[in-house]
Short mmCIF file of C-alpha atoms in Angstrom, two decimals:
data_model
loop_
_atom_site.label_atom_id
_atom_site.label_comp_id
_atom_site.label_asym_id
_atom_site.label_seq_id
_atom_site.Cartn_x
_atom_site.Cartn_y
_atom_site.Cartn_z
CA UNK A 80 -8.60 -18.59 -16.50
CA UNK A 81 -7.47 -15.33 -18.13
CA UNK A 82 -10.11 -15.77 -20.82
CA UNK A 83 -12.87 -15.15 -18.27
CA UNK A 84 -14.18 -11.94 -16.86
CA UNK A 85 -11.86 -8.98 -16.49
CA UNK A 86 -10.85 -8.20 -12.91
CA UNK A 87 -9.75 -4.93 -11.35
CA UNK A 88 -7.85 -4.76 -8.07
CA UNK A 89 -7.83 -2.19 -5.25
CA UNK A 90 -5.23 -2.31 -2.47
CA UNK A 91 -5.82 -0.30 0.68
CA UNK A 92 -3.76 1.51 3.29
CA UNK A 93 -2.66 -0.16 6.50
CA UNK A 94 1.04 0.51 7.19
CA UNK A 95 2.81 -2.77 8.09
CA UNK A 96 -0.44 -4.69 7.72
CA UNK A 97 -0.24 -3.83 4.03
CA UNK A 98 2.38 -6.54 3.61
CA UNK A 99 -0.67 -8.82 3.53
CA UNK A 100 -1.34 -7.50 0.02
CA UNK A 101 1.53 -9.58 -1.31
CA UNK A 102 -0.12 -13.00 -0.70
CA UNK A 103 -3.24 -11.64 -2.42
CA UNK A 104 -1.13 -10.88 -5.49
CA UNK A 105 0.18 -14.43 -5.29
CA UNK A 106 -3.41 -15.62 -5.60
CA UNK A 107 -3.75 -13.66 -8.86
CA UNK A 108 -0.50 -15.08 -10.19
CA UNK A 109 -1.38 -18.65 -9.27
CA UNK A 110 -4.70 -18.32 -11.06
CA UNK A 111 -3.05 -16.74 -14.09
CA UNK A 112 -5.09 -13.53 -13.75
CA UNK A 113 -3.68 -10.18 -14.79
CA UNK A 114 -5.71 -7.28 -13.38
CA UNK A 115 -7.26 -4.96 -15.93
CA UNK A 116 -6.45 -2.03 -13.62
CA UNK A 117 -5.04 -1.44 -10.15
CA UNK A 118 -5.66 1.30 -7.62
CA UNK A 119 -3.79 1.75 -4.37
CA UNK A 120 -3.76 3.89 -1.27
CA UNK A 121 -0.74 4.40 1.00
CA UNK A 122 1.19 1.11 1.28
CA UNK A 123 -1.36 -0.34 -1.13
CA UNK A 124 -0.09 2.13 -3.71
CA UNK A 125 3.48 0.89 -3.24
CA UNK A 126 2.58 -2.78 -3.57
CA UNK A 127 0.15 -2.03 -6.40
CA UNK A 128 2.70 0.15 -8.17
CA UNK A 129 5.32 -2.60 -8.06
CA UNK A 130 2.82 -5.06 -9.50
CA UNK A 131 1.69 -2.62 -12.18
CA UNK A 132 5.33 -2.07 -13.16
CA UNK A 133 5.64 -5.73 -14.08
CA UNK A 134 7.04 -7.37 -10.95
CA UNK A 135 5.19 -10.56 -10.07
CA UNK A 136 4.15 -11.40 -6.51
CA UNK A 137 7.16 -13.66 -5.99
CA UNK A 138 9.55 -10.82 -6.88
CA UNK A 139 7.70 -8.36 -4.66
CA UNK A 140 7.84 -10.78 -1.72
CA UNK A 141 11.58 -11.30 -2.32
CA UNK A 142 12.13 -7.52 -2.42
CA UNK A 143 10.22 -7.03 0.84
CA UNK A 144 12.06 -9.87 2.56
CA UNK A 145 15.43 -8.52 1.44
CA UNK A 146 14.68 -5.05 2.78
CA UNK A 147 13.16 -6.19 6.06
CA UNK A 148 15.46 -9.08 6.91
CA UNK A 149 18.62 -7.13 6.13
CA UNK A 150 18.17 -3.70 7.63
CA UNK A 151 21.80 -3.05 6.80
CA UNK A 152 20.69 -3.05 3.14
CA UNK A 153 18.38 -0.10 3.86
CA UNK A 154 21.17 1.83 5.56
CA UNK A 155 23.58 0.93 2.75
CA UNK A 156 21.25 2.32 0.09
CA UNK A 157 20.62 5.51 2.04
CA UNK A 158 24.23 6.09 3.09
CA UNK A 159 25.48 5.21 -0.39
CA UNK A 160 23.96 8.35 -1.89
CA UNK A 161 25.36 11.59 -0.43
CA UNK A 162 22.90 13.74 -2.38
CA UNK A 163 20.02 11.52 -1.29
CA UNK A 164 21.14 11.63 2.33
CA UNK A 165 21.28 15.43 2.27
CA UNK A 166 17.77 15.75 0.79
CA UNK A 167 16.24 13.03 2.97
CA UNK A 168 16.22 15.14 6.14
CA UNK A 169 16.12 18.84 6.89
CA UNK A 170 17.84 20.31 10.00
CA UNK A 171 14.74 22.44 10.52
CA UNK A 172 12.53 19.34 10.90
CA UNK A 173 14.83 16.36 11.50
CA UNK A 174 12.01 14.01 12.53
CA UNK A 175 10.31 14.36 9.14
CA UNK A 176 11.49 12.33 6.16
CA UNK A 177 11.28 13.31 2.50
CA UNK A 178 9.25 10.41 1.10
CA UNK A 179 10.17 11.05 -2.53
CA UNK A 180 13.89 10.77 -1.75
CA UNK A 181 13.36 7.73 0.47
CA UNK A 182 11.43 5.88 -2.23
CA UNK A 183 13.99 6.80 -4.88
CA UNK A 184 16.69 5.27 -2.69
CA UNK A 185 14.82 2.13 -1.63
CA UNK A 186 12.43 1.11 -4.41
CA UNK A 187 13.65 -1.07 -7.30
CA UNK A 188 14.93 0.75 -10.42
CA UNK A 189 11.82 -0.38 -12.35
CA UNK A 190 9.82 2.18 -10.36
CA UNK A 191 11.78 5.13 -11.75
CA UNK A 192 9.31 5.55 -14.58
CA UNK A 193 6.16 7.39 -15.60
CA UNK A 194 2.64 6.05 -15.30
CA UNK A 195 2.39 5.52 -19.05
CA UNK A 196 5.31 3.06 -18.88
CA UNK A 197 3.53 0.74 -16.44
CA UNK A 198 2.37 -2.67 -17.64
CA UNK A 199 -1.04 -2.33 -15.97
CA UNK A 200 -3.14 0.88 -15.71
CA UNK A 201 -2.57 2.20 -12.20
CA UNK A 202 -4.09 4.89 -9.97
CA UNK A 203 -2.50 6.14 -6.75
CA UNK A 204 -4.83 7.84 -4.27
CA UNK A 205 -3.75 10.95 -2.36
CA UNK A 206 -5.43 13.73 -0.38
CA UNK A 207 -5.34 17.39 -1.39
CA UNK A 208 -4.56 19.14 1.91
CA UNK A 209 -6.00 22.54 1.03
CA UNK A 210 -8.99 21.35 -1.01
CA UNK A 211 -9.72 18.58 1.54
CA UNK A 212 -10.52 16.23 -1.33
CA UNK A 213 -9.38 13.05 -3.06
CA UNK A 214 -6.80 13.18 -5.83
CA UNK A 215 -6.37 10.29 -8.28
CA UNK A 216 -2.84 10.28 -9.63
CA UNK A 217 -2.50 8.63 -13.05
CA UNK A 218 0.13 10.68 -14.91
CA UNK A 219 3.72 11.77 -14.49
CA UNK A 220 6.54 10.15 -12.52
CA UNK A 221 5.39 7.23 -10.36
CA UNK A 222 7.63 7.65 -7.30
CA UNK A 223 6.38 11.13 -6.30
CA UNK A 224 2.81 9.84 -6.62
CA UNK A 225 3.59 6.90 -4.32
CA UNK A 226 5.25 9.23 -1.83
CA UNK A 227 2.17 11.46 -1.84
CA UNK A 228 -0.16 8.51 -1.35
CA UNK A 229 1.92 7.36 1.65
CA UNK A 230 2.49 10.77 3.23
CA UNK A 231 1.45 10.48 6.87
CA UNK A 232 1.78 13.95 8.44
CA UNK A 233 4.59 14.42 10.98
CA UNK A 234 6.44 11.42 9.55
CA UNK A 235 6.78 12.47 5.89
CA UNK A 236 6.93 15.86 4.24
CA UNK A 237 3.85 16.73 2.19
CA UNK A 238 4.38 16.26 -1.53
CA UNK A 239 3.59 19.08 -3.97
CA UNK A 240 2.41 17.97 -7.41
CA UNK A 241 0.78 20.29 -9.94
CA UNK A 242 0.57 23.02 -7.29
CA UNK A 243 -1.37 20.74 -4.94
CA UNK A 244 -0.11 19.87 -1.46
CA UNK A 245 -0.75 16.16 -1.05
CA UNK A 246 -1.01 13.85 1.96
CA UNK A 247 -1.81 10.17 2.53
CA UNK A 248 -4.78 9.03 0.46
CA UNK A 249 -6.18 7.03 3.35
CA UNK A 250 -7.77 10.15 4.82
CA UNK A 251 -10.23 10.25 1.92
CA UNK A 252 -10.25 6.78 0.32
CA UNK A 253 -8.51 4.04 2.34
CA UNK A 254 -9.62 1.11 0.14
CA UNK A 255 -10.15 2.63 -3.31
CA UNK A 256 -12.29 0.12 -5.19
CA UNK A 257 -14.38 2.92 -6.68
CA UNK A 258 -11.28 4.20 -8.51
CA UNK A 259 -11.28 1.06 -10.70
CA UNK A 260 -15.01 0.25 -10.68
CA UNK A 261 -15.36 1.15 -14.36
CA UNK A 262 -12.30 -0.84 -15.46
CA UNK A 263 -13.77 -4.35 -15.13
CA UNK A 264 -17.02 -6.13 -14.19
CA UNK A 265 -15.28 -7.82 -11.24
CA UNK A 266 -13.56 -5.67 -8.63
CA UNK A 267 -11.47 -7.18 -5.84
CA UNK A 268 -10.70 -4.89 -2.90
CA UNK A 269 -8.23 -5.75 -0.13
CA UNK A 270 -8.83 -3.98 3.18
CA UNK A 271 -5.85 -4.25 5.55
CA UNK A 272 -6.91 -1.74 8.19
CA UNK A 273 -7.43 -4.71 10.50
CA UNK A 274 -10.30 -6.15 12.44
CA UNK A 275 -11.20 -5.41 16.05
CA UNK A 276 -8.38 -6.57 18.28
CA UNK A 277 -7.82 -6.24 22.02
CA UNK A 278 -4.46 -6.72 23.70
CA UNK A 279 -5.20 -9.08 26.63
CA UNK A 280 -2.45 -7.38 28.62
CA UNK A 281 -3.78 -3.91 27.88
CA UNK A 282 -0.34 -2.66 26.82
CA UNK A 283 -0.14 1.02 26.00
CA UNK A 284 1.10 1.90 22.50
CA UNK A 285 4.06 4.21 22.06
CA UNK A 286 3.20 7.79 21.06
CA UNK A 287 4.15 7.09 17.42
CA UNK A 288 2.26 3.80 17.39
CA UNK A 289 -0.78 5.54 18.90
CA UNK A 290 -0.67 8.27 16.23
CA UNK A 291 -0.30 5.89 13.31
CA UNK A 292 -2.80 3.49 14.86
CA UNK A 293 -5.30 6.33 15.15
CA UNK A 294 -5.02 6.91 11.41
CA UNK A 295 -5.87 3.24 10.87
CA UNK A 296 -8.99 3.67 12.99
CA UNK A 297 -9.94 6.56 10.73
CA UNK A 298 -9.17 4.51 7.60
CA UNK A 299 -11.27 1.62 8.94
CA UNK A 300 -14.16 3.94 9.75
CA UNK A 301 -14.13 5.58 6.31
CA UNK A 302 -14.15 2.16 4.64
CA UNK A 303 -17.06 1.04 6.80
CA UNK A 304 -19.07 4.10 5.79
CA UNK A 305 -18.24 3.58 2.09
CA UNK A 306 -19.58 0.05 2.26
CA UNK A 307 -22.99 1.36 3.29
CA UNK A 308 -23.50 2.86 -0.17
CA UNK A 309 -21.46 0.62 -2.48
CA UNK A 310 -19.26 -2.44 -2.32
CA UNK A 311 -16.71 -4.22 -4.52
CA UNK A 312 -17.48 -7.61 -6.01
CA UNK A 313 -15.12 -9.26 -3.55
CA UNK A 314 -13.93 -7.64 -0.32
CA UNK A 315 -10.92 -9.39 1.19
CA UNK A 316 -9.93 -8.71 4.79
CA UNK A 317 -6.80 -10.61 5.87
CA UNK A 318 -6.75 -11.25 9.61
CA UNK A 319 -3.88 -8.91 10.44
CA UNK A 320 -5.49 -6.82 13.17
CA UNK A 321 -3.19 -8.28 15.83
CA UNK A 322 -0.19 -6.60 14.21
CA UNK A 323 0.83 -3.07 15.02
CA UNK A 324 1.03 -0.50 12.29
CA UNK A 325 4.83 -0.42 12.60
CA UNK A 326 5.34 -4.19 12.79
CA UNK A 327 7.21 -4.38 9.49
CA UNK A 328 9.81 -6.71 10.94
CA UNK A 329 7.06 -9.25 11.61
CA UNK A 330 6.67 -9.73 7.87
CA UNK A 331 6.84 -13.52 8.10
CA UNK A 332 4.00 -13.60 10.61
CA UNK A 333 1.95 -11.16 8.52
CA UNK A 334 2.43 -13.30 5.40
CA UNK A 335 1.34 -16.37 7.36
CA UNK A 336 -1.70 -14.61 8.84
CA UNK A 337 -2.77 -13.59 5.32
CA UNK A 338 -2.62 -17.20 4.09
CA UNK A 339 -6.26 -18.14 4.80
CA UNK A 340 -7.50 -14.97 3.07
CA UNK A 341 -5.33 -15.81 0.07
CA UNK A 342 -6.81 -19.31 -0.16
CA UNK A 343 -10.33 -17.94 0.17
CA UNK A 344 -9.66 -15.33 -2.51
CA UNK A 345 -8.39 -18.00 -4.90
CA UNK A 346 -11.51 -20.10 -4.40
CA UNK A 347 -13.89 -17.16 -4.74
CA UNK A 348 -12.15 -15.76 -7.82
CA UNK A 349 -11.97 -19.14 -9.55
CA UNK A 350 -15.65 -19.80 -8.90
CA UNK A 351 -16.66 -16.32 -9.99
CA UNK A 352 -14.68 -16.38 -13.21
CA UNK A 353 -15.69 -19.91 -14.16
CA UNK A 354 -19.35 -19.01 -13.70
CA UNK A 355 -18.99 -16.21 -16.24
#
């Protein structure tokens, strides 16, 4: 299968729903396809960065399950580094987390590298706060770039790179297939912003859930407008709209909900590559 057409992969932002990216990577592994390039926004940049660093989908799933099933492991890693604990929070803004420090404490050691050390060319998408424009991060240390791509205001401190103040890339490019459009003739984009979903009980979200959920509405709207002018070869939308943006502990259910989209992706990719 790898002798067929080259394939590029774009993974979008979606908070907890972004765990659905992992089954999509399993589809690539099971078909024996190595992406020619990967782009990622927000949680898509984290999953894409792990994959680009050489971890296969099975290892990424195991890492996610370890972190989310054993919350004590998260606290152990944070509390085990006094310097990290001090830099993680500031007394002046205790509700805001330093994303760079958090990722350095929680992500696997393989991520403490530069972009040029990655096994697959990778682009992390961020937003330049002052210029109000997209930034494609492809050089330098990987972890600060991931932290910038995931930086939701009021939850994470903005990240400064090359004199630019950076926020979550979802505000400008939630599903960044255009960032890898020139890397391969086939581009697969995974949109995890969710489909329309109504709670039959009409439950009100918490203030934090409402804020983060509102960003997902924005991400979904931006993606919808992008599709009016251009589209990837394959657009995959796992049915994860029923999950809240902070439902990380429902990782098993999210993986299961993404199963049909994984199977469909495998069939579509196999057919597309065999035809070429």
